Amino acid sequence: MEIRRIAVVGAGTMGRGIIQTAVAHGFEVVVAVLNEHERTAARAALQAAFQHAIARGRVGGQTLADLEGRMSWTTELDHLASADFVIEAASEDEQVKCEIFQRLDQVCGLAVILATNTSSISISRLAGATHRADRVLGMHFFNPVPVMSPVEIVRGAETSPATLDATRQLAERLGKVAFVVADRPGFVVNRVLMPLINEAAYALLEGVADANTIDSLLKLGCNHPMGPLQLADLIGLDVCLSILNVLHRDLNDSKFRPCPLLAQLVEAGRLGRKTGRGFHVY
Ligand code: NAD
């Protein structure tokens, strides 16, 4: 099936980036959001992002009307029935995602591939919520999506080779570089990255240094483009905490135990850039 119309579920940090990238690459995109408030906020953010991209000549002469004209919005998953391919980018919560996958399975055509942008949740378990486990897989983009080139394509226990191929081709049409990885908690990048972020939080908690010093040392000492606490704020501290909880539980290894400071900041609503405060203030 030729993929022309992509459905995106969720229009938070990642959903918006995926929508922007898909629209800029000529796809029609239908977006499912929870409510009108999220639709208004996401549309405004995308309009600003498109204007910025047009001003910088990054969308090949397309106008704002061209780009916005390829997006449609709904608050009902039932309205995604016309999509050729679905990318779920809702909150990192297994229960939420399972319910979404159950509904998508009922609504979408049998040939449609259901992909999740989860950072850590088992693809095979999500696939088990559907009757099409061979057409379910992970499509893990990186933040900010329009800028970051890799995509981890995560092969669930029953994902078929045809599903992997079609998704790899779609990733390439979106301008991405696809890497196929196995369905183990955190896949590759978060399994390696989250312990770094967690350890930086412990160093802050223990008073080894303040947040700016920790970030500056990792930037200059390890040649990283940004420090681990800055990166955690960009990802979202709630997202980092969810990923660490999954790594801790599913790998059953205490080295992934989330730092109490991270949990405390999330409880206080300090989620990083998206709320204006996390480890740093924005
Ligand atoms: P976010 O909190 O910014 O956005 C999630 C959005 O999903 C929220 O707007 C929420 O209201 C919405 N939502 C929840 N249930 C929904 C439903 N039933 N239907 C429609 N929308 C629903 O989170 P995010 O950072 O965009 O993360 C989304 C997914 O992407 C998560 O699985 C996360 O692990 C993954 N991810 C995040 C990053 C990152 O850097 N933030 C990177 C890669 C992958």
Short mmCIF file of C-alpha atoms and ligand atoms in Angstrom, two decimals:
data_model
loop_
_atom_site.label_atom_id
_atom_site.label_comp_id
_atom_site.label_asym_id
_atom_site.label_seq_id
_atom_site.Cartn_x
_atom_site.Cartn_y
_atom_site.Cartn_z
CA MET A 1 0.00 0.00 0.00
CA GLU A 2 1.36 3.44 -0.87
CA ILE A 3 1.52 5.56 2.25
CA ARG A 4 0.12 9.05 1.66
CA ARG A 5 -1.95 9.76 4.74
CA ILE A 6 -0.37 9.35 8.17
CA ALA A 7 -2.31 9.46 11.45
CA VAL A 8 -0.55 10.79 14.54
CA VAL A 9 -2.03 10.14 17.99
CA GLY A 10 -1.00 12.80 20.53
CA ALA A 11 0.27 16.29 19.83
CA GLY A 12 2.68 16.91 22.69
CA THR A 13 6.41 17.48 22.26
CA MET A 14 6.95 14.47 19.98
CA GLY A 15 3.59 14.40 18.22
CA ARG A 16 4.11 17.99 17.06
CA GLY A 17 7.59 17.20 15.78
CA ILE A 18 6.34 14.14 13.88
CA ILE A 19 3.41 16.09 12.40
CA GLN A 20 5.71 18.94 11.32
CA THR A 21 8.16 16.54 9.69
CA ALA A 22 5.48 14.52 7.90
CA VAL A 23 3.67 17.60 6.57
CA ALA A 24 6.93 19.20 5.41
CA HIS A 25 7.72 16.00 3.48
CA GLY A 26 4.41 16.15 1.59
CA PHE A 27 2.26 13.74 3.60
CA GLU A 28 -1.33 14.39 4.62
CA VAL A 29 -1.58 14.11 8.38
CA VAL A 30 -4.64 13.48 10.52
CA VAL A 31 -4.02 14.17 14.20
CA ALA A 32 -5.93 12.74 17.17
CA VAL A 33 -5.77 14.88 20.32
CA LEU A 34 -7.47 14.53 23.69
CA ASN A 35 -9.45 17.77 23.60
CA GLU A 36 -9.97 21.18 21.98
CA HIS A 37 -7.46 22.85 24.27
CA GLU A 38 -4.68 20.53 23.03
CA ARG A 39 -5.74 21.07 19.43
CA THR A 40 -5.54 24.87 19.81
CA ALA A 41 -2.14 24.74 21.54
CA ALA A 42 -0.67 22.29 19.02
CA ARG A 43 -1.97 24.19 15.98
CA ALA A 44 -0.49 27.45 17.27
CA ALA A 45 2.87 25.82 17.96
CA LEU A 46 2.92 24.17 14.53
CA GLN A 47 1.99 27.40 12.78
CA ALA A 48 4.95 29.13 14.46
CA ALA A 49 7.24 26.22 13.54
CA PHE A 50 6.10 26.30 9.89
CA GLN A 51 6.60 30.08 9.69
CA HIS A 52 10.10 29.66 11.07
CA ALA A 53 10.87 26.86 8.57
CA ILE A 54 9.49 28.92 5.65
CA ALA A 55 11.54 31.97 6.68
CA ARG A 56 14.67 29.82 6.66
CA GLY A 57 13.85 28.26 3.28
CA ARG A 58 13.61 24.76 4.70
CA VAL A 59 10.34 23.63 3.10
CA GLY A 60 11.14 23.94 -0.59
CA GLY A 61 8.95 26.93 -1.47
CA GLN A 62 5.79 25.59 0.20
CA THR A 63 3.49 28.23 1.70
CA LEU A 64 1.89 28.21 5.14
CA ALA A 65 -1.44 27.45 3.44
CA ASP A 66 0.11 24.43 1.63
CA LEU A 67 1.45 23.04 4.88
CA GLU A 68 -1.57 23.74 7.08
CA GLY A 69 -3.88 22.48 4.33
CA ARG A 70 -2.42 18.98 4.68
CA MET A 71 -3.29 18.72 8.39
CA SER A 72 -6.65 17.72 9.83
CA TRP A 73 -7.61 17.30 13.48
CA THR A 74 -9.95 15.15 15.52
CA THR A 75 -10.65 14.22 19.12
CA GLU A 76 -11.98 10.78 18.07
CA LEU A 77 -9.71 7.83 17.27
CA ASP A 78 -12.55 6.56 15.06
CA HIS A 79 -11.76 9.37 12.61
CA LEU A 80 -8.34 7.83 11.87
CA ALA A 81 -9.97 5.12 9.74
CA SER A 82 -8.76 6.77 6.51
CA ALA A 83 -5.06 6.65 7.46
CA ASP A 84 -2.54 4.46 5.61
CA PHE A 85 -0.11 4.35 8.56
CA VAL A 86 -0.48 5.30 12.25
CA ILE A 87 2.18 6.72 14.58
CA GLU A 88 1.12 6.79 18.22
CA ALA A 89 2.87 9.49 20.29
CA ALA A 90 0.66 9.73 23.37
CA SER A 91 1.90 9.87 26.96
CA GLU A 92 4.44 7.25 28.08
CA ASP A 93 1.87 5.14 29.96
CA GLU A 94 1.33 1.50 29.07
CA GLN A 95 -2.35 1.48 30.02
CA VAL A 96 -3.03 4.57 27.88
CA LYS A 97 -1.15 3.11 24.92
CA CYS A 98 -2.84 -0.32 25.20
CA GLU A 99 -6.27 1.31 25.10
CA ILE A 100 -5.25 3.37 22.06
CA PHE A 101 -3.91 0.29 20.25
CA GLN A 102 -7.07 -1.71 21.00
CA ARG A 103 -9.18 1.06 19.48
CA LEU A 104 -6.90 1.62 16.49
CA ASP A 105 -7.03 -2.10 15.76
CA GLN A 106 -10.83 -1.91 15.55
CA VAL A 107 -10.88 1.29 13.49
CA CYS A 108 -8.02 1.03 10.98
CA GLY A 109 -7.92 -1.03 7.79
CA LEU A 110 -6.37 -4.49 8.22
CA ALA A 111 -3.32 -3.64 6.10
CA VAL A 112 -2.49 -0.53 8.14
CA ILE A 113 0.70 -0.61 10.22
CA LEU A 114 0.40 0.66 13.80
CA ALA A 115 3.68 2.18 15.05
CA THR A 116 4.42 3.54 18.52
CA ASN A 117 6.93 6.22 19.39
CA THR A 118 7.31 4.78 22.90
CA SER A 119 10.72 5.28 24.49
CA SER A 120 10.69 2.14 26.58
CA ILE A 121 7.42 0.19 26.70
CA SER A 122 7.45 -3.35 25.27
CA ILE A 123 6.36 -3.38 21.62
CA SER A 124 5.39 -7.02 21.93
CA ARG A 125 3.01 -6.25 24.83
CA LEU A 126 1.42 -3.34 22.92
CA ALA A 127 1.09 -5.60 19.86
CA GLY A 128 -0.71 -8.08 22.11
CA ALA A 129 -3.50 -5.52 22.56
CA THR A 130 -4.29 -5.92 18.83
CA HIS A 131 -5.16 -8.72 16.40
CA ARG A 132 -2.39 -7.66 14.01
CA ALA A 133 0.83 -8.21 15.97
CA ASP A 134 2.73 -8.69 12.68
CA ARG A 135 1.84 -5.08 11.72
CA VAL A 136 2.84 -3.42 15.03
CA LEU A 137 6.31 -2.06 15.73
CA GLY A 138 8.23 0.77 17.37
CA MET A 139 9.16 3.89 15.43
CA HIS A 140 11.21 5.80 17.97
CA PHE A 141 12.01 9.33 16.82
CA PHE A 142 14.36 11.71 18.62
CA ASN A 143 13.65 15.17 19.97
CA PRO A 144 13.43 17.65 18.23
CA VAL A 145 12.07 15.46 15.43
CA PRO A 146 12.54 17.90 12.52
CA VAL A 147 16.25 18.19 13.39
CA MET A 148 17.33 14.75 14.62
CA SER A 149 18.03 12.21 11.90
CA PRO A 150 17.88 8.74 13.49
CA VAL A 151 14.83 6.58 14.06
CA GLU A 152 15.00 3.35 16.03
CA ILE A 153 12.73 0.87 14.27
CA VAL A 154 11.84 -1.64 16.96
CA ARG A 155 11.03 -5.19 15.96
CA GLY A 156 8.43 -6.79 18.25
CA ALA A 157 8.30 -10.55 18.77
CA GLU A 158 5.85 -10.93 15.87
CA THR A 159 6.65 -7.93 13.64
CA SER A 160 6.85 -9.16 10.04
CA PRO A 161 9.75 -8.41 7.65
CA ALA A 162 7.26 -6.63 5.34
CA THR A 163 6.23 -4.31 8.20
CA LEU A 164 9.88 -3.54 8.96
CA ASP A 165 10.58 -2.82 5.28
CA ALA A 166 7.57 -0.54 4.82
CA THR A 167 8.42 1.39 7.98
CA ARG A 168 12.06 1.74 7.04
CA GLN A 169 11.00 3.15 3.66
CA LEU A 170 8.60 5.57 5.34
CA ALA A 171 11.36 6.74 7.72
CA GLU A 172 13.58 7.42 4.69
CA ARG A 173 10.80 9.37 2.95
CA LEU A 174 10.63 11.46 6.15
CA GLY A 175 14.33 12.24 5.72
CA LYS A 176 15.42 9.96 8.56
CA VAL A 177 18.09 7.30 8.96
CA ALA A 178 16.51 4.05 10.17
CA PHE A 179 18.16 1.56 12.52
CA VAL A 180 16.39 -1.72 13.27
CA VAL A 181 16.78 -2.81 16.90
CA ALA A 182 15.32 -5.54 19.12
CA ASP A 183 12.45 -5.09 21.55
CA ARG A 184 14.35 -4.83 24.82
CA PRO A 185 13.53 -2.15 27.43
CA GLY A 186 14.75 1.29 26.36
CA PHE A 187 15.95 -0.15 23.02
CA VAL A 188 19.49 1.21 22.46
CA VAL A 189 19.57 4.96 23.03
CA ASN A 190 17.49 5.25 26.20
CA ARG A 191 19.08 2.18 27.76
CA VAL A 192 22.44 3.93 27.46
CA LEU A 193 21.30 7.55 27.92
CA MET A 194 18.97 7.27 30.93
CA PRO A 195 21.61 5.94 33.37
CA LEU A 196 23.75 8.97 32.44
CA ILE A 197 20.89 11.39 33.16
CA ASN A 198 20.00 9.52 36.35
CA GLU A 199 23.59 9.60 37.59
CA ALA A 200 23.80 13.33 36.90
CA ALA A 201 20.66 13.77 39.04
CA TYR A 202 22.29 11.75 41.85
CA ALA A 203 25.42 13.90 41.60
CA LEU A 204 23.22 17.00 41.97
CA LEU A 205 21.28 15.44 44.87
CA GLU A 206 24.51 14.54 46.69
CA GLY A 207 25.86 18.06 46.24
CA VAL A 208 28.83 16.96 44.15
CA ALA A 209 28.28 20.12 42.06
CA ASP A 210 25.45 22.43 41.01
CA ALA A 211 23.42 21.81 37.83
CA ASN A 212 25.36 24.29 35.67
CA THR A 213 28.69 22.79 36.73
CA ILE A 214 27.55 19.21 36.05
CA ASP A 215 26.26 20.19 32.59
CA SER A 216 29.34 22.26 31.73
CA LEU A 217 31.70 19.48 32.78
CA LEU A 218 29.92 16.86 30.68
CA LYS A 219 29.76 19.24 27.71
CA LEU A 220 33.41 20.21 27.80
CA GLY A 221 34.83 17.03 29.30
CA CYS A 222 32.97 14.54 27.14
CA ASN A 223 32.35 16.73 24.11
CA HIS A 224 28.57 16.38 24.40
CA PRO A 225 26.52 19.12 22.68
CA MET A 226 24.50 19.67 25.85
CA GLY A 227 24.78 18.54 29.46
CA PRO A 228 22.70 15.60 30.81
CA LEU A 229 20.47 17.78 33.01
CA GLN A 230 19.78 20.16 30.11
CA LEU A 231 18.99 17.17 27.92
CA ALA A 232 16.64 15.75 30.58
CA ASP A 233 14.83 19.12 30.66
CA LEU A 234 14.50 18.99 26.86
CA ILE A 235 13.14 15.42 26.90
CA GLY A 236 10.77 16.13 29.81
CA LEU A 237 11.47 14.94 33.37
CA ASP A 238 8.17 13.01 33.47
CA VAL A 239 9.20 11.15 30.31
CA CYS A 240 12.67 10.41 31.79
CA LEU A 241 11.10 9.13 35.02
CA SER A 242 8.68 6.87 33.14
CA ILE A 243 11.51 5.41 31.06
CA LEU A 244 13.67 4.78 34.15
CA ASN A 245 10.73 3.08 35.90
CA VAL A 246 10.28 0.75 32.92
CA LEU A 247 14.03 0.01 32.70
CA HIS A 248 14.16 -0.63 36.47
CA ARG A 249 11.12 -2.92 36.43
CA ASP A 250 11.65 -4.78 33.16
CA LEU A 251 15.42 -5.29 33.43
CA ASN A 252 15.05 -5.91 37.17
CA ASP A 253 18.36 -4.17 37.87
CA SER A 254 18.83 -1.65 40.69
CA LYS A 255 21.27 0.39 38.57
CA PHE A 256 18.18 1.86 36.83
CA ARG A 257 16.46 2.96 40.10
CA PRO A 258 15.22 6.51 39.42
CA CYS A 259 16.95 9.19 41.46
CA PRO A 260 14.54 10.52 44.17
CA LEU A 261 15.30 14.10 43.06
CA LEU A 262 13.92 13.32 39.60
CA ALA A 263 10.71 11.92 41.12
CA GLN A 264 10.41 14.94 43.42
CA LEU A 265 10.76 17.45 40.57
CA VAL A 266 8.08 15.60 38.59
CA GLU A 267 5.74 15.61 41.62
CA ALA A 268 6.30 19.36 41.91
CA GLY A 269 5.29 19.83 38.25
CA ARG A 270 8.81 20.85 37.25
CA LEU A 271 8.87 18.83 34.01
CA GLY A 272 11.63 20.71 32.18
CA ARG A 273 11.36 23.09 29.24
CA LYS A 274 7.70 22.31 28.60
CA THR A 275 6.71 23.78 32.00
CA GLY A 276 9.46 26.42 32.14
CA ARG A 277 11.31 24.76 35.04
CA GLY A 278 13.08 21.45 35.55
CA PHE A 279 16.69 21.09 36.67
CA HIS A 280 17.11 24.56 35.15
CA VAL A 281 14.80 27.58 34.81
CA TYR A 282 13.76 28.71 31.28
P1 NAD B 1 4.03 14.86 26.03
O1 NAD B 1 3.59 14.72 27.44
O2 NAD B 1 4.65 16.14 25.58
O3 NAD B 1 2.79 14.60 25.04
C1 NAD B 1 1.94 13.49 25.15
C2 NAD B 1 0.58 13.94 24.69
O4 NAD B 1 -0.28 12.81 24.53
C3 NAD B 1 -0.12 14.87 25.70
O5 NAD B 1 -0.49 16.03 25.01
C4 NAD B 1 -1.32 14.06 26.14
O6 NAD B 1 -2.45 14.85 26.45
C5 NAD B 1 -1.57 13.22 24.90
N1 NAD B 1 -2.43 12.06 25.08
C6 NAD B 1 -2.51 11.24 26.14
N2 NAD B 1 -3.45 10.29 25.90
C7 NAD B 1 -3.94 10.53 24.66
C8 NAD B 1 -4.94 9.92 23.85
N3 NAD B 1 -5.63 8.87 24.30
N4 NAD B 1 -5.17 10.43 22.64
C9 NAD B 1 -4.51 11.50 22.17
N5 NAD B 1 -3.55 12.14 22.90
C10 NAD B 1 -3.28 11.65 24.13
O7 NAD B 1 4.98 13.63 25.75
P2 NAD B 1 6.04 13.44 24.56
O8 NAD B 1 7.37 13.88 25.06
O9 NAD B 1 5.50 14.02 23.31
O10 NAD B 1 6.09 11.86 24.48
C11 NAD B 1 5.16 11.14 23.69
C12 NAD B 1 5.73 9.75 23.43
O11 NAD B 1 6.97 9.89 22.73
C13 NAD B 1 6.03 8.97 24.70
O12 NAD B 1 5.77 7.61 24.46
C14 NAD B 1 7.51 9.21 24.90
O13 NAD B 1 8.14 8.19 25.63
C15 NAD B 1 8.00 9.24 23.47
N6 NAD B 1 9.26 9.94 23.21
C16 NAD B 1 9.53 11.11 23.87
C17 NAD B 1 10.74 11.77 23.58
C18 NAD B 1 11.08 13.08 24.23
O14 NAD B 1 12.23 13.53 24.09
N7 NAD B 1 10.15 13.74 24.90
C19 NAD B 1 11.63 11.23 22.63
C20 NAD B 1 11.29 10.05 21.97
C21 NAD B 1 10.09 9.41 22.27
#
